[in-house]
CSV table of C-alpha atoms in Angstrom, one decimal:
chain,number,residue,atom,x,y,z
A,1,UNK,CA,93.8,50.4,-61.0
A,2,UNK,CA,94.1,52.3,-64.2
A,3,UNK,CA,91.6,54.9,-65.4
A,4,UNK,CA,91.2,55.4,-69.1
A,5,UNK,CA,89.5,58.1,-71.2
A,6,UNK,CA,89.2,57.8,-74.9
A,7,UNK,CA,91.4,54.6,-74.9
A,8,UNK,CA,94.2,56.5,-73.2
A,9,UNK,CA,95.3,56.0,-69.6
A,10,UNK,CA,94.9,59.2,-67.7
A,11,UNK,CA,95.8,58.0,-64.2
A,12,UNK,CA,97.0,55.0,-62.3
A,13,UNK,CA,95.8,54.4,-58.7
A,14,UNK,CA,97.1,51.7,-56.4
A,15,UNK,CA,94.4,49.2,-55.1
A,16,UNK,CA,95.7,49.9,-51.5
A,17,UNK,CA,95.3,53.6,-51.8
A,18,UNK,CA,92.7,55.2,-49.6
A,19,UNK,CA,89.2,55.2,-51.0
A,20,UNK,CA,90.1,53.1,-54.1
A,21,UNK,CA,87.3,50.6,-53.3
A,22,UNK,CA,84.9,53.6,-53.1
A,23,UNK,CA,86.0,54.8,-56.5
A,24,UNK,CA,85.4,51.3,-58.0
A,25,UNK,CA,81.9,51.1,-56.4
A,26,UNK,CA,81.1,54.6,-57.8
A,27,UNK,CA,82.2,53.6,-61.3
A,28,UNK,CA,80.2,50.4,-61.2
A,29,UNK,CA,77.1,52.2,-59.8
A,30,UNK,CA,77.4,54.8,-62.7
A,31,UNK,CA,77.7,52.1,-65.4
A,32,UNK,CA,81.4,52.6,-66.0
A,33,UNK,CA,83.1,49.4,-67.3
A,34,UNK,CA,85.4,47.9,-64.6
A,35,UNK,CA,87.5,44.9,-65.2
A,36,UNK,CA,89.4,42.9,-62.6
A,37,UNK,CA,92.9,42.3,-64.1
A,38,UNK,CA,95.8,40.4,-62.7
A,39,UNK,CA,96.0,41.3,-59.0
A,40,UNK,CA,99.4,39.6,-58.4
A,41,UNK,CA,102.2,42.0,-59.2
A,42,UNK,CA,105.0,40.6,-61.3
A,43,UNK,CA,108.2,40.2,-59.2
A,44,UNK,CA,111.2,42.1,-60.3
A,45,UNK,CA,114.2,40.0,-61.4
A,46,UNK,CA,116.3,41.3,-58.5
A,47,UNK,CA,113.5,40.0,-56.1
A,48,UNK,CA,113.5,36.6,-57.8
A,49,UNK,CA,117.2,36.3,-57.4
A,50,UNK,CA,117.1,37.3,-53.8
A,51,UNK,CA,114.4,34.8,-53.1
A,52,UNK,CA,116.4,32.1,-54.9
A,53,UNK,CA,119.5,32.9,-52.8
A,54,UNK,CA,117.6,32.8,-49.6
A,55,UNK,CA,116.0,29.5,-50.5
A,56,UNK,CA,119.4,28.0,-51.3
A,57,UNK,CA,120.9,29.3,-48.0
A,58,UNK,CA,118.0,27.8,-46.0
A,59,UNK,CA,118.5,24.5,-47.9
A,60,UNK,CA,122.2,24.4,-47.2
A,61,UNK,CA,121.6,25.3,-43.6
A,62,UNK,CA,119.2,22.5,-43.1
A,63,UNK,CA,121.5,20.1,-44.9
A,64,UNK,CA,124.4,21.1,-42.6
A,65,UNK,CA,122.2,20.6,-39.5
A,66,UNK,CA,121.2,17.2,-40.8
A,67,UNK,CA,124.8,16.1,-41.4
A,68,UNK,CA,126.0,17.4,-38.0
A,69,UNK,CA,123.2,15.6,-36.3
A,70,UNK,CA,123.9,12.3,-38.2
A,71,UNK,CA,127.7,12.5,-37.4
A,72,UNK,CA,127.0,13.2,-33.7
A,73,UNK,CA,124.8,10.1,-33.3
């Protein structure tokens, strides 16, 4: 959550921080504009690469198990 004053961001608070939901309720109760933005954080490129490598490793492992099973039958 980002808090703006005069069009300028003055603080950034994580939605998982303690009492963040209380702050949102307070703002809405006091007529302060609140907008729900994109809640899904963008993955870093290094995380995307790591997930791709893990996916490939799982696929290759499953393929190897399938081949071994087929050859042993």
